[in-house]
PDB file of C-alpha atoms in Angstrom:
ATOM      1  CA  GLY I   1     -11.341  -8.354   6.539  1.00 68.00           C
ATOM      2  CA  GLN I   2      -8.483  -8.491   8.999  1.00 75.00           C
ATOM      3  CA  GLN I   3      -8.231  -5.751  11.601  1.00 83.00           C
ATOM      4  CA  LEU I   4      -5.438  -5.421  14.118  1.00 93.00           C
ATOM      5  CA  ASN I   5      -6.285  -5.429  17.824  1.00 95.00           C
ATOM      6  CA  GLN I   6      -5.821  -2.067  19.524  1.00 97.00           C
ATOM      7  CA  SER I   7      -6.143  -1.308  23.200  1.00 96.00           C
ATOM      8  CA  PRO I   8      -7.538   0.432  24.969  1.00 97.00           C
ATOM      9  CA  GLN I   9     -10.633   1.010  22.868  1.00 96.00           C
ATOM     10  CA  SER I  10     -11.123   4.414  24.496  1.00 97.00           C
ATOM     11  CA  MET I  11      -9.337   6.633  26.975  1.00 96.00           C
ATOM     12  CA  PHE I  12     -10.566   9.492  29.139  1.00 96.00           C
ATOM     13  CA  ILE I  13      -7.715  11.580  30.502  1.00 96.00           C
ATOM     14  CA  GLN I  14      -6.997  15.023  31.880  1.00 96.00           C
ATOM     15  CA  GLU I  15      -4.947  17.557  30.004  1.00 96.00           C
ATOM     16  CA  GLY I  16      -1.268  17.116  30.748  1.00 96.00           C
ATOM     17  CA  GLU I  17      -1.428  13.375  31.337  1.00 97.00           C
ATOM     18  CA  ASP I  18       0.640  10.876  29.389  1.00 97.00           C
ATOM     19  CA  VAL I  19      -1.098   8.332  27.146  1.00 96.00           C
ATOM     20  CA  SER I  20      -0.110   4.829  26.098  1.00 97.00           C
ATOM     21  CA  MET I  21      -1.793   2.586  23.566  1.00 97.00           C
ATOM     22  CA  ASN I  22      -0.786  -0.572  21.763  1.00 97.00           C
ATOM     23  CA  CYS I  23      -1.580  -2.680  18.763  1.00 97.00           C
ATOM     24  CA  THR I  24      -1.144  -6.416  18.213  1.00 96.00           C
ATOM     25  CA  SER I  25      -1.367  -8.654  15.195  1.00 94.00           C
ATOM     26  CA  SER I  26      -1.483 -12.371  14.577  1.00 92.00           C
ATOM     27  CA  SER I  27       0.821 -11.923  11.594  1.00 91.00           C
ATOM     28  CA  ILE I  28       4.154 -10.205  11.002  1.00 92.00           C
ATOM     29  CA  PHE I  29       4.430  -6.760   9.449  1.00 91.00           C
ATOM     30  CA  ASN I  30       7.569  -5.119   8.106  1.00 88.00           C
ATOM     31  CA  THR I  31       6.285  -1.577   8.574  1.00 89.00           C
ATOM     32  CA  TRP I  32       4.141  -0.183  11.365  1.00 92.00           C
ATOM     33  CA  LEU I  33       2.413   3.190  11.127  1.00 92.00           C
ATOM     34  CA  TRP I  34       0.324   5.296  13.470  1.00 96.00           C
ATOM     35  CA  TYR I  35      -2.443   7.569  12.176  1.00 96.00           C
ATOM     36  CA  LYS I  36      -4.811  10.088  13.783  1.00 97.00           C
ATOM     37  CA  GLN I  37      -8.301  10.678  12.441  1.00 97.00           C
ATOM     38  CA  ASP I  38     -10.463  13.679  13.295  1.00 95.00           C
ATOM     39  CA  PRO I  39     -14.251  13.661  12.713  1.00 91.00           C
ATOM     40  CA  GLY I  40     -15.150  14.026   9.044  1.00 90.00           C
ATOM     41  CA  GLU I  41     -11.548  13.731   7.907  1.00 94.00           C
ATOM     42  CA  GLY I  42      -9.267  11.048   6.586  1.00 95.00           C
ATOM     43  CA  PRO I  43      -6.437   9.549   8.665  1.00 96.00           C
ATOM     44  CA  VAL I  44      -3.232  11.596   8.934  1.00 94.00           C
ATOM     45  CA  LEU I  45       0.144   9.881   9.368  1.00 92.00           C
ATOM     46  CA  LEU I  46       1.893  10.561  12.697  1.00 95.00           C
ATOM     47  CA  ILE I  47       4.818   8.148  12.816  1.00 94.00           C
ATOM     48  CA  ALA I  48       6.239   5.375  10.597  1.00 90.00           C
ATOM     49  CA  LEU I  49       8.469   2.528  11.851  1.00 91.00           C
ATOM     50  CA  TYR I  50      10.527   0.322   9.520  1.00 88.00           C
ATOM     51  CA  LYS I  51      12.639  -1.996  11.697  1.00 90.00           C
ATOM     52  CA  ALA I  52      11.900  -4.388  14.543  1.00 93.00           C
ATOM     53  CA  GLY I  53      12.889  -2.773  17.832  1.00 94.00           C
ATOM     54  CA  GLU I  54      12.922   0.726  16.326  1.00 94.00           C
ATOM     55  CA  LEU I  55      11.929   3.596  18.613  1.00 96.00           C
ATOM     56  CA  THR I  56      10.909   6.827  16.847  1.00 95.00           C
ATOM     57  CA  SER I  57       9.730  10.184  18.170  1.00 96.00           C
ATOM     58  CA  ASN I  58       7.746  12.997  16.590  1.00 94.00           C
ATOM     59  CA  GLY I  59       7.442  15.837  19.075  1.00 96.00           C
ATOM     60  CA  ARG I  60       5.463  14.583  22.059  1.00 97.00           C
ATOM     61  CA  LEU I  61       4.742  11.289  20.306  1.00 97.00           C
ATOM     62  CA  THR I  62       6.943   8.202  20.630  1.00 98.00           C
ATOM     63  CA  ALA I  63       6.284   4.898  18.923  1.00 97.00           C
ATOM     64  CA  GLN I  64       8.020   1.543  19.017  1.00 97.00           C
ATOM     65  CA  PHE I  65       8.112  -1.351  16.564  1.00 96.00           C
ATOM     66  CA  GLY I  66       7.892  -4.564  18.589  1.00 95.00           C
ATOM     67  CA  ILE I  67      10.725  -7.099  18.454  1.00 94.00           C
ATOM     68  CA  THR I  68       8.396  -9.870  17.305  1.00 93.00           C
ATOM     69  CA  ARG I  69       7.145  -7.606  14.460  1.00 92.00           C
ATOM     70  CA  LYS I  70       3.627  -8.442  15.626  1.00 94.00           C
ATOM     71  CA  ASP I  71       3.048  -5.398  17.797  1.00 95.00           C
ATOM     72  CA  SER I  72       3.607  -1.684  18.163  1.00 97.00           C
ATOM     73  CA  PHE I  73       3.148   0.945  20.863  1.00 97.00           C
ATOM     74  CA  LEU I  74       2.356   4.661  20.826  1.00 98.00           C
ATOM     75  CA  ASN I  75       2.941   7.061  23.707  1.00 98.00           C
ATOM     76  CA  ILE I  76       1.793  10.669  23.889  1.00 97.00           C
ATOM     77  CA  SER I  77       3.353  12.823  26.585  1.00 97.00           C
ATOM     78  CA  ALA I  78       1.757  15.838  28.250  1.00 97.00           C
ATOM     79  CA  SER I  79      -1.508  15.628  26.331  1.00 96.00           C
ATOM     80  CA  ILE I  80      -3.137  18.812  25.014  1.00 96.00           C
ATOM     81  CA  PRO I  81      -6.698  19.433  23.747  1.00 95.00           C
ATOM     82  CA  SER I  82      -5.763  19.017  20.082  1.00 95.00           C
ATOM     83  CA  ASP I  83      -4.693  15.415  20.814  1.00 97.00           C
ATOM     84  CA  VAL I  84      -8.388  14.475  20.986  1.00 97.00           C
ATOM     85  CA  GLY I  85      -9.352  12.098  18.194  1.00 97.00           C
ATOM     86  CA  ILE I  86      -9.110   8.488  17.110  1.00 97.00           C
ATOM     87  CA  TYR I  87      -5.701   6.856  16.781  1.00 98.00           C
ATOM     88  CA  PHE I  88      -5.178   3.960  14.416  1.00 97.00           C
ATOM     89  CA  CYS I  89      -2.227   1.661  14.029  1.00 97.00           C
ATOM     90  CA  ALA I  90      -1.607   0.158  10.602  1.00 94.00           C
ATOM     91  CA  GLY I  91       0.691  -2.546   9.325  1.00 92.00           C
ATOM     92  CA  GLN I  92       2.252  -2.986   5.921  1.00 88.00           C
ATOM     93  CA  GLY I  93       3.690  -6.223   4.616  1.00 82.00           C
ATOM     94  CA  SER I  94       6.697  -4.544   3.021  1.00 70.00           C
ATOM     95  CA  ASN I  95       8.715  -1.344   3.334  1.00 63.00           C
ATOM     96  CA  PHE I  96       7.399   0.029   0.052  1.00 64.00           C
ATOM     97  CA  GLY I  97       4.620   2.435  -0.749  1.00 58.00           C
ATOM     98  CA  ASN I  98       2.611   0.229  -3.053  1.00 65.00           C
ATOM     99  CA  GLU I  99       1.313  -1.895  -0.233  1.00 82.00           C
ATOM    100  CA  LYS I 100      -2.152  -1.872   1.234  1.00 90.00           C
ATOM    101  CA  LEU I 101      -2.494  -0.900   4.874  1.00 92.00           C
ATOM    102  CA  THR I 102      -4.111  -3.181   7.457  1.00 94.00           C
ATOM    103  CA  PHE I 103      -5.606  -0.965  10.152  1.00 96.00           C
ATOM    104  CA  GLY I 104      -6.342  -1.526  13.808  1.00 96.00           C
ATOM    105  CA  THR I 105      -9.706  -1.067  15.468  1.00 94.00           C
ATOM    106  CA  GLY I 106      -8.791   2.364  16.843  1.00 96.00           C
ATOM    107  CA  THR I 107      -8.310   4.060  20.215  1.00 97.00           C
ATOM    108  CA  ARG I 108     -10.572   7.041  20.910  1.00 97.00           C
ATOM    109  CA  LEU I 109      -8.864   9.676  23.075  1.00 97.00           C
ATOM    110  CA  THR I 110     -11.011  12.124  25.039  1.00 97.00           C
ATOM    111  CA  ILE I 111      -9.673  14.872  27.306  1.00 94.00           C
ATOM    112  CA  ILE I 112     -11.793  15.605  30.352  1.00 89.00           C
ATOM    113  CA  PRO I 113     -11.899  19.306  31.240  1.00 82.00           C
TER     114      PRO I 113
ATOM    115  CA  GLY U   1      -5.443  21.047  -5.296  1.00 54.00           C
ATOM    116  CA  ALA U   2      -3.021  20.481  -2.486  1.00 81.00           C
ATOM    117  CA  GLY U   3      -4.519  17.273  -1.165  1.00 93.00           C
ATOM    118  CA  VAL U   4      -6.699  14.318  -2.099  1.00 96.00           C
ATOM    119  CA  SER U   5     -10.265  15.369  -2.791  1.00 97.00           C
ATOM    120  CA  GLN U   6     -13.354  13.208  -2.879  1.00 98.00           C
ATOM    121  CA  SER U   7     -16.881  13.851  -4.069  1.00 97.00           C
ATOM    122  CA  PRO U   8     -19.586  13.825  -3.080  1.00 98.00           C
ATOM    123  CA  ARG U   9     -18.805  14.182   0.629  1.00 97.00           C
ATOM    124  CA  TYR U  10     -22.195  12.693   1.521  1.00 97.00           C
ATOM    125  CA  LYS U  11     -24.431  10.409  -0.475  1.00 98.00           C
ATOM    126  CA  VAL U  12     -27.801   8.976   0.464  1.00 98.00           C
ATOM    127  CA  ALA U  13     -29.073   6.170  -1.741  1.00 98.00           C
ATOM    128  CA  LYS U  14     -32.140   4.003  -1.700  1.00 97.00           C
ATOM    129  CA  ARG U  15     -31.492   0.289  -1.539  1.00 97.00           C
ATOM    130  CA  GLY U  16     -30.973  -1.022  -5.048  1.00 97.00           C
ATOM    131  CA  GLN U  17     -29.652   2.225  -6.517  1.00 98.00           C
ATOM    132  CA  ASP U  18     -26.259   2.497  -8.188  1.00 98.00           C
ATOM    133  CA  VAL U  19     -23.749   5.046  -6.854  1.00 98.00           C
ATOM    134  CA  ALA U  20     -20.460   6.448  -8.135  1.00 98.00           C
ATOM    135  CA  LEU U  21     -17.847   7.919  -5.830  1.00 98.00           C
ATOM    136  CA  ARG U  22     -15.035  10.057  -7.200  1.00 98.00           C
ATOM    137  CA  CYS U  23     -11.446  10.489  -6.034  1.00 98.00           C
ATOM    138  CA  ASP U  24      -9.031  13.164  -7.251  1.00 98.00           C
ATOM    139  CA  PRO U  25      -5.555  12.144  -6.038  1.00 96.00           C
ATOM    140  CA  ILE U  26      -2.643  14.467  -5.475  1.00 93.00           C
ATOM    141  CA  SER U  27      -1.313  15.501  -8.879  1.00 92.00           C
ATOM    142  CA  GLY U  28       1.378  13.155 -10.126  1.00 89.00           C
ATOM    143  CA  HIS U  29       0.754  10.450  -7.561  1.00 91.00           C
ATOM    144  CA  VAL U  30       1.196   7.025  -9.109  1.00 90.00           C
ATOM    145  CA  SER U  31      -0.545   4.851  -6.520  1.00 91.00           C
ATOM    146  CA  LEU U  32      -4.200   5.107  -5.537  1.00 95.00           C
ATOM    147  CA  PHE U  33      -6.016   3.096  -2.884  1.00 96.00           C
ATOM    148  CA  TRP U  34      -9.673   2.754  -1.865  1.00 98.00           C
ATOM    149  CA  TYR U  35     -10.634   1.816   1.687  1.00 98.00           C
ATOM    150  CA  GLN U  36     -14.017   1.227   3.344  1.00 98.00           C
ATOM    151  CA  GLN U  37     -14.546   2.408   6.917  1.00 97.00           C
ATOM    152  CA  ALA U  38     -17.604   1.137   8.770  1.00 96.00           C
ATOM    153  CA  LEU U  39     -18.862   3.091  11.769  1.00 93.00           C
ATOM    154  CA  GLY U  40     -16.555   2.670  14.742  1.00 92.00           C
ATOM    155  CA  GLN U  41     -14.021   0.606  12.812  1.00 94.00           C
ATOM    156  CA  GLY U  42     -10.694   1.157  11.146  1.00 96.00           C
ATOM    157  CA  PRO U  43     -10.450   1.503   7.372  1.00 97.00           C
ATOM    158  CA  GLU U  44     -10.378  -1.741   5.380  1.00 96.00           C
ATOM    159  CA  PHE U  45      -8.601  -2.108   2.047  1.00 96.00           C
ATOM    160  CA  LEU U  46     -10.722  -2.449  -1.068  1.00 97.00           C
ATOM    161  CA  THR U  47      -8.503  -2.011  -4.128  1.00 97.00           C
ATOM    162  CA  TYR U  48      -5.209  -0.552  -5.417  1.00 95.00           C
ATOM    163  CA  PHE U  49      -4.153   1.108  -8.689  1.00 95.00           C
ATOM    164  CA  GLN U  50      -0.693   1.851  -9.985  1.00 92.00           C
ATOM    165  CA  ASN U  51      -1.300   4.420 -12.706  1.00 94.00           C
ATOM    166  CA  GLU U  52      -4.258   3.020 -14.685  1.00 96.00           C
ATOM    167  CA  ALA U  53      -3.586  -0.622 -13.801  1.00 95.00           C
ATOM    168  CA  GLN U  54      -5.699  -2.181 -11.059  1.00 96.00           C
ATOM    169  CA  LEU U  55      -3.080  -4.384  -9.388  1.00 93.00           C
ATOM    170  CA  ASP U  56      -5.062  -5.598  -6.387  1.00 93.00           C
ATOM    171  CA  LYS U  57      -8.819  -5.853  -5.985  1.00 94.00           C
ATOM    172  CA  SER U  58      -8.809  -8.526  -3.324  1.00 93.00           C
ATOM    173  CA  GLY U  59     -10.674  -6.350  -0.827  1.00 95.00           C
ATOM    174  CA  LEU U  60     -13.742  -5.654  -2.942  1.00 97.00           C
ATOM    175  CA  PRO U  61     -16.571  -7.325  -0.981  1.00 94.00           C
ATOM    176  CA  SER U  62     -18.663  -8.440  -3.950  1.00 95.00           C
ATOM    177  CA  ASP U  63     -19.003  -8.158  -7.704  1.00 96.00           C
ATOM    178  CA  ARG U  64     -21.319  -5.210  -7.106  1.00 98.00           C
ATOM    179  CA  PHE U  65     -18.212  -3.144  -6.399  1.00 98.00           C
ATOM    180  CA  PHE U  66     -16.193  -1.883  -9.343  1.00 97.00           C
ATOM    181  CA  ALA U  67     -13.354   0.634  -9.517  1.00 98.00           C
ATOM    182  CA  GLU U  68     -11.584   2.264 -12.417  1.00 98.00           C
ATOM    183  CA  ARG U  69      -8.833   4.777 -13.111  1.00 97.00           C
ATOM    184  CA  PRO U  70      -8.807   4.977 -16.902  1.00 96.00           C
ATOM    185  CA  GLU U  71      -6.219   7.730 -17.362  1.00 94.00           C
ATOM    186  CA  GLY U  72      -4.125   7.029 -14.292  1.00 92.00           C
ATOM    187  CA  SER U  73      -5.399  10.069 -12.425  1.00 95.00           C
ATOM    188  CA  VAL U  74      -9.010  10.399 -11.238  1.00 98.00           C
ATOM    189  CA  SER U  75     -10.605   7.214  -9.944  1.00 98.00           C
ATOM    190  CA  THR U  76     -14.245   6.201  -9.570  1.00 98.00           C
ATOM    191  CA  LEU U  77     -15.606   3.576  -7.210  1.00 98.00           C
ATOM    192  CA  LYS U  78     -18.981   2.304  -8.373  1.00 98.00           C
ATOM    193  CA  ILE U  79     -21.370   0.283  -6.284  1.00 98.00           C
ATOM    194  CA  GLN U  80     -24.263  -1.361  -8.081  1.00 98.00           C
ATOM    195  CA  ARG U  81     -27.584  -2.304  -6.480  1.00 98.00           C
ATOM    196  CA  THR U  82     -26.575  -0.830  -3.128  1.00 98.00           C
ATOM    197  CA  GLN U  83     -27.451  -2.722   0.055  1.00 97.00           C
ATOM    198  CA  GLN U  84     -27.745  -1.416   3.609  1.00 97.00           C
ATOM    199  CA  GLU U  85     -24.480  -3.119   4.569  1.00 96.00           C
ATOM    200  CA  ASP U  86     -22.706  -0.898   2.026  1.00 98.00           C
ATOM    201  CA  SER U  87     -23.301   2.090   4.335  1.00 98.00           C
ATOM    202  CA  ALA U  88     -19.841   3.310   5.338  1.00 98.00           C
ATOM    203  CA  VAL U  89     -17.265   6.008   4.704  1.00 98.00           C
ATOM    204  CA  TYR U  90     -15.267   5.351   1.549  1.00 98.00           C
ATOM    205  CA  LEU U  91     -11.726   6.707   1.770  1.00 98.00           C
ATOM    206  CA  CYS U  92      -9.333   7.287  -1.086  1.00 98.00           C
ATOM    207  CA  ALA U  93      -5.576   7.567  -0.591  1.00 95.00           C
ATOM    208  CA  SER U  94      -2.728   8.315  -2.972  1.00 93.00           C
ATOM    209  CA  SER U  95       1.037   8.051  -2.793  1.00 88.00           C
ATOM    210  CA  SER U  96       3.865   9.014  -5.123  1.00 84.00           C
ATOM    211  CA  THR U  97       6.641   6.654  -6.106  1.00 69.00           C
ATOM    212  CA  PRO U  98       5.740   3.072  -5.191  1.00 61.00           C
ATOM    213  CA  SER U  99       9.356   2.050  -4.924  1.00 56.00           C
ATOM    214  CA  ARG U 100      10.064   4.463  -2.124  1.00 59.00           C
ATOM    215  CA  ARG U 101      10.344   3.045   1.325  1.00 58.00           C
ATOM    216  CA  ALA U 102       6.935   2.917   2.974  1.00 54.00           C
ATOM    217  CA  ASN U 103       5.881   5.955   0.971  1.00 68.00           C
ATOM    218  CA  GLU U 104       3.189   7.844   2.824  1.00 81.00           C
ATOM    219  CA  GLN U 105      -0.393   7.358   1.738  1.00 87.00           C
ATOM    220  CA  PHE U 106      -2.282  10.667   1.858  1.00 91.00           C
ATOM    221  CA  PHE U 107      -5.976  10.243   2.587  1.00 95.00           C
ATOM    222  CA  GLY U 108      -8.918  12.239   1.334  1.00 96.00           C
ATOM    223  CA  PRO U 109     -11.801  13.283   3.624  1.00 96.00           C
ATOM    224  CA  GLY U 110     -13.958  10.376   2.478  1.00 97.00           C
ATOM    225  CA  THR U 111     -17.477   9.987   1.114  1.00 98.00           C
ATOM    226  CA  ARG U 112     -20.091   8.991   3.678  1.00 98.00           C
ATOM    227  CA  LEU U 113     -22.572   6.666   1.975  1.00 98.00           C
ATOM    228  CA  THR U 114     -25.890   5.940   3.653  1.00 98.00           C
ATOM    229  CA  VAL U 115     -28.156   3.325   2.082  1.00 98.00           C
ATOM    230  CA  LEU U 116     -31.764   3.471   3.230  1.00 96.00           C
TER     231      LEU U 116
END
């Protein structure tokens, strides 16, 4: 099945650093979402974006919906230990809840002590 | 319960065995999704229910995969004659009103299936 391209695949950073990751698609999406998944758990929604060009923040997280509707970006400022995990972008064809999600390949974030 | 629950959490099957994976969605949630997550990959859509109606099963990889939600609540994903390539984590997600804008899908912890 289709998976969106995420980069980088993994990141090793020190606590306090800022983090940037992005997601690209060959097709247009009308909703972009960012999830975090911890080991042994299901993905948890962090941020949802509904309009091209939209910039949305959730605490130290900021995400943007690309103008072309084929990409999205997630930034984490001043990283802390609990930010460790795998981050997934996901696209939805519509703005409504009864749509399947198409996920990216994931970015694994590790904090070096 | 407060969230989506799935059982069993871990399942080991011998190749050729049938398995049944259960999902208990959040009470009252209309929509229910199944996703398959292979090791090191993102989840991939399998099938979608709105109440008891299976509206999309385009992601089911073969006719060995079958899902049902007979009373519009609990759902079961059944895999017949399991193969090694079926080894993955199977995630269930539910959401409330489908007409709401990009209504959040709440995920369960998943069932890790290992086929030997």
